[in-house]
Amino acid sequence: MCGIVGYIGSKSIESVLLVGLQKLEYRGYDSAGMAVLNGDELVTRKAVGKIAELEKLLKSSPLIGNAGIAHTRWATHGEPSTINAHPHLNNQKDIAVVHNGIFENYAKLRAELVDDGYVFVSETDTEVAPHLMDKYMHEGFSSEEAFVRMLKRLEGQYALAAISEKAERKIFFARKGSPLIIARGNNEYLLASDIPAVVPIAHEAIYLENDQWGYITPAGVTIFNGNGEKVEPAWQAVSLSVEDVDKGDFEYLMLKEIYEQPDVFERVLKTRLDDTFIHFPELKFNKDYLARIGRILIQACGTSLNAGMIGRMYLEQFAHISAETDYSSEWRYRNPLASGDSLVVGISQSGETADTLAGVREAKAKFMRVLSFLNNVNSTMARESDALIELMAGTEIGVASTKAFTAQVLNLLFFSLYVGSIKWLLPAEERRELLDEIRALPDKMRQILKSHERIKEIAEFLKDKNDTIFLGRTYNYPSALEGALKLKEISYIHASGYAGGEFKHGPLALVSDNVPVVIIAPQGDIRAKMISNLKEAQSRKGTIISIITEGDEEIKKESDFYIEIPKCAESLSPLLVAVPLQLLAYYTAIARGCDVDRPRNLAKSVTVE
Ligand code: G6P
């Protein structure tokens, strides 16, 4: 949802900013731009479309300088166009601003500035910022004072950076709501929306707090809090490596991340499980409190909510806690009722999703405790929650979430088993068998990954379809939702997931010989019911693609295509089923020529409501 980068140092400004933008492209790719100070001259380049377009432009019109800011955009106010691309400038073109977030009072500010004689060229909310800074500089304030006065006028949420010809070799920055980090390498300083953008250069970083602002210069970083008091920089080592944020030998990051899942599981297992006990070293809640939780309200968005729906079943099954799920954007507005023993669980890969964060704040406002399942433990949600559980999926950059999803489900499973064990709910033998099965999951995932050729064949068939239906029940109803979400977001084929039992109450009307139906029917209690769904679809000429436990000859015979997963407990099947569904979406998107890591209109981290 827009990414910003800034750099002051002696390396090629163009390449540092371009590489930074490329690493932030997951945040948006409608347009990109750069503004660089060359001595006291400010020069700007902008291009519509992906960062590759800006790169082309820079080849023909290069930029030189030693301080600069850059931006990759996910359009909110104003269509993707060169005019609406950041950086935005004042009328003299000597101040440039890049911004991630929304200025909620921009219409009022714009009207005021127009009255003052300022001419606006774009439809964006961001353009008020350079004009405001200009206005205060014309009133006689220094660039620093003008920057602070500008911040005081801006309402909403933002991470922003500004440069001015009058403040040579200084980049101003501010954070309110949207993430921003400052980083340093060898006599060089950077700022960025996320850590991957600085990894090639930086060895230390500071995660700014809300309302902090300041500037970087060749000599260092100066940070102030919202009251204007100087803050001591809290440097932390950057532990990511270039390989962590690179696609390596894979064609797309999404595919790399799909293949990383067995390793992620091994990492989670190593941390969470010894011979008999489950551990949550980072969890701040004590066992007495966990045993007393009466109700859990899970709120999340997109894929994270689908993981939460599986987690709800685990909480009920293994921890005997009544649980419910809702989209964060709905939950926070429906005046949720809370009793003293209720816990709110937020689930988020990024920890920055505006709706989920707003849900956390809503819970806190109602004096409810919040536990968040997060991949990014330096995120805003990590700071604002009462306790957190780390997903340990490693950096996920592909817009379509894959390894974070399965890590969410696995950690929810462990959490439910952990609470269950505090309450002595699971008989020892049953518990031992389940833990043994969980330990076997990484190898079973590896086995599924080997079936990619079969999945490619199905993708070849799917690629020419316009509509698909995904069906699952109980543990795999959320798998159906997630399978459909993956397919539509990266291949643009319309896909809907339904609970198998609901099929006959409406969706069945959609089935024809041109509408494939994906039947998720692993071994377990609901398999027989899924066979009924298969028959319902088959008798309406739907093409059947089934996901089954290996050796299920009965369903194989009835299916046009099938994908097998290794035998496992029904409760664990969503963890395995996720893999072929991800690969099916991936190969279908590839067969349709789609840019898998940059699906149209989407962004990985959605920091606006
Ligand atoms: C966006 C992404 C999804 C993600 C959702 C929630 O829509 O494209 O992949 O599931 O945000 O993100 P979060 O970081 O909160 O898990």
GROMACS .gro file of C-alpha atoms in nm, residues 319-477:
model
  159
  319ALA     CA    1  -0.889  -2.595   2.407
  320HIS     CA    2  -1.266  -2.610   2.465
  321ILE     CA    3  -1.293  -2.236   2.416
  322SER     CA    4  -1.592  -2.095   2.236
  323ALA     CA    5  -1.457  -1.895   1.942
  324GLU     CA    6  -1.593  -1.678   1.665
  325THR     CA    7  -1.441  -1.510   1.362
  326ASP     CA    8  -1.514  -1.195   1.166
  327TYR     CA    9  -1.358  -0.965   0.911
  328SER     CA   10  -1.182  -0.689   1.105
  329SER     CA   11  -1.359  -0.427   0.896
  330GLU     CA   12  -1.695  -0.566   1.010
  331TRP     CA   13  -1.603  -0.662   1.363
  332ARG     CA   14  -1.490  -0.318   1.468
  333TYR     CA   15  -1.808  -0.148   1.348
  334ARG     CA   16  -2.065  -0.392   1.481
  335ASN     CA   17  -2.026  -0.293   1.844
  336PRO     CA   18  -1.890  -0.630   1.956
  337LEU     CA   19  -1.998  -0.738   2.302
  338ALA     CA   20  -1.729  -0.839   2.545
  339SER     CA   21  -1.741  -1.019   2.873
  340GLY     CA   22  -1.456  -1.023   3.124
  341ASP     CA   23  -1.327  -1.361   3.009
  342SER     CA   24  -1.316  -1.270   2.637
  343LEU     CA   25  -0.988  -1.248   2.449
  344VAL     CA   26  -0.953  -1.078   2.112
  345VAL     CA   27  -0.716  -1.249   1.870
  346GLY     CA   28  -0.578  -1.052   1.576
  347ILE     CA   29  -0.407  -1.243   1.297
  348SER     CA   30  -0.183  -1.066   1.049
  349GLN     CA   31   0.122  -1.144   0.843
  350SER     CA   32   0.231  -0.781   0.823
  351GLY     CA   33   0.096  -0.650   1.152
  352GLU     CA   34   0.019  -0.329   0.963
  353THR     CA   35  -0.319  -0.401   0.799
  354ALA     CA   36  -0.527  -0.094   0.880
  355ASP     CA   37  -0.854  -0.282   0.939
  356THR     CA   38  -0.697  -0.539   1.171
  357LEU     CA   39  -0.506  -0.271   1.358
  358ALA     CA   40  -0.828  -0.074   1.399
  359GLY     CA   41  -0.986  -0.393   1.539
  360VAL     CA   42  -0.704  -0.417   1.795
  361ARG     CA   43  -0.761  -0.055   1.895
  362GLU     CA   44  -1.137  -0.113   1.921
  363ALA     CA   45  -1.075  -0.408   2.154
  364LYS     CA   46  -0.839  -0.204   2.370
  365ALA     CA   47  -1.092   0.079   2.387
  366LYS     CA   48  -1.338  -0.177   2.525
  367PHE     CA   49  -1.080  -0.294   2.781
  368MET     CA   50  -1.046  -0.633   2.614
  369ARG     CA   51  -0.715  -0.815   2.610
  370VAL     CA   52  -0.555  -0.868   2.270
  371LEU     CA   53  -0.332  -1.150   2.154
  372SER     CA   54  -0.190  -1.115   1.802
  373PHE     CA   55  -0.047  -1.383   1.574
  374LEU     CA   56   0.210  -1.193   1.369
  375ASN     CA   57   0.484  -1.261   1.121
  376ASN     CA   58   0.632  -0.913   1.153
  377VAL     CA   59   0.707  -0.879   1.523
  378ASN     CA   60   0.838  -0.524   1.478
  379SER     CA   61   0.502  -0.409   1.349
  380THR     CA   62   0.249  -0.165   1.490
  381MET     CA   63   0.018  -0.450   1.594
  382ALA     CA   64   0.305  -0.608   1.786
  383ARG     CA   65   0.346  -0.286   1.983
  384GLU     CA   66  -0.023  -0.234   2.047
  385SER     CA   67  -0.126  -0.587   2.147
  386ASP     CA   68  -0.106  -0.720   2.502
  387ALA     CA   69   0.076  -1.032   2.386
  388LEU     CA   70   0.193  -1.184   2.062
  389ILE     CA   71   0.271  -1.516   1.903
  390GLU     CA   72   0.537  -1.514   1.634
  391LEU     CA   73   0.450  -1.699   1.313
  392MET     CA   74   0.816  -1.756   1.219
  393ALA     CA   75   0.734  -1.782   0.847
  394GLY     CA   76   1.028  -1.560   0.749
  395THR     CA   77   0.980  -1.253   0.530
  396GLU     CA   78   0.686  -1.302   0.295
  397ILE     CA   79   0.689  -1.070  -0.005
  398GLY     CA   80   0.463  -1.235  -0.264
  399VAL     CA   81   0.132  -1.047  -0.261
  400ALA     CA   82  -0.062  -1.373  -0.244
  401SER     CA   83   0.006  -1.508   0.104
  402THR     CA   84   0.119  -1.871   0.119
  403LYS     CA   85   0.374  -1.964   0.384
  404ALA     CA   86   0.231  -1.708   0.629
  405PHE     CA   87  -0.110  -1.878   0.592
  406THR     CA   88   0.012  -2.226   0.679
  407ALA     CA   89   0.230  -2.081   0.959
  408GLN     CA   90  -0.079  -1.906   1.098
  409VAL     CA   91  -0.275  -2.230   1.097
  410LEU     CA   92   0.011  -2.426   1.254
  411ASN     CA   93   0.063  -2.170   1.531
  412LEU     CA   94  -0.311  -2.155   1.601
  413LEU     CA   95  -0.306  -2.533   1.629
  414PHE     CA   96  -0.015  -2.527   1.873
  415PHE     CA   97  -0.177  -2.250   2.075
  416SER     CA   98  -0.501  -2.449   2.103
  417LEU     CA   99  -0.313  -2.762   2.205
  418TYR     CA  100  -0.110  -2.559   2.455
  419VAL     CA  101  -0.420  -2.417   2.624
  420GLY     CA  102  -0.579  -2.762   2.607
  421SER     CA  103  -0.278  -2.912   2.782
  422ILE     CA  104  -0.295  -2.648   3.058
  423LYS     CA  105  -0.654  -2.762   3.111
  424TRP     CA  106  -0.555  -3.132   3.084
  425LEU     CA  107  -0.808  -3.185   2.806
  426LEU     CA  108  -0.640  -3.426   2.571
  427PRO     CA  109  -0.575  -3.788   2.678
  428ALA     CA  110  -0.198  -3.857   2.676
  429GLU     CA  111  -0.211  -4.121   2.403
  430GLU     CA  112  -0.423  -3.909   2.170
  431ARG     CA  113  -0.196  -3.612   2.228
  432ARG     CA  114   0.119  -3.815   2.156
  433GLU     CA  115  -0.030  -3.948   1.831
  434LEU     CA  116  -0.130  -3.600   1.717
  435LEU     CA  117   0.211  -3.452   1.797
  436ASP     CA  118   0.377  -3.735   1.602
  437GLU     CA  119   0.153  -3.656   1.307
  438ILE     CA  120   0.241  -3.286   1.331
  439ARG     CA  121   0.612  -3.376   1.327
  440ALA     CA  122   0.556  -3.565   1.001
  441LEU     CA  123   0.395  -3.267   0.824
  442PRO     CA  124   0.710  -3.112   0.668
  443ASP     CA  125   0.798  -3.433   0.484
  444LYS     CA  126   0.438  -3.477   0.373
  445MET     CA  127   0.442  -3.124   0.233
  446ARG     CA  128   0.764  -3.204   0.044
  447GLN     CA  129   0.591  -3.508  -0.104
  448ILE     CA  130   0.300  -3.290  -0.227
  449LEU     CA  131   0.540  -3.038  -0.381
  450LYS     CA  132   0.671  -3.322  -0.599
  451SER     CA  133   0.328  -3.357  -0.763
  452HIS     CA  134   0.362  -3.024  -0.942
  453GLU     CA  135   0.356  -3.180  -1.291
  454ARG     CA  136   0.007  -3.322  -1.231
  455ILE     CA  137  -0.108  -2.985  -1.097
  456LYS     CA  138   0.032  -2.810  -1.406
  457GLU     CA  139  -0.188  -3.034  -1.624
  458ILE     CA  140  -0.496  -2.931  -1.428
  459ALA     CA  141  -0.390  -2.567  -1.457
  460GLU     CA  142  -0.374  -2.607  -1.837
  461PHE     CA  143  -0.739  -2.714  -1.825
  462LEU     CA  144  -0.844  -2.441  -1.579
  463LYS     CA  145  -0.674  -2.156  -1.759
  464ASP     CA  146  -0.954  -2.112  -2.014
  465LYS     CA  147  -1.239  -2.111  -1.762
  466ASN     CA  148  -1.420  -1.804  -1.634
  467ASP     CA  149  -1.571  -1.943  -1.315
  468THR     CA  150  -1.480  -2.205  -1.058
  469ILE     CA  151  -1.632  -2.332  -0.736
  470PHE     CA  152  -1.439  -2.465  -0.437
  471LEU     CA  153  -1.618  -2.685  -0.183
  472GLY     CA  154  -1.508  -2.810   0.157
  473ARG     CA  155  -1.661  -2.888   0.494
  474THR     CA  156  -1.560  -2.833   0.859
  475TYR     CA  157  -1.178  -2.800   0.874
  476ASN     CA  158  -1.164  -2.763   0.497
  477TYR     CA  159  -1.442  -2.513   0.447
   0.00000   0.00000   0.00000
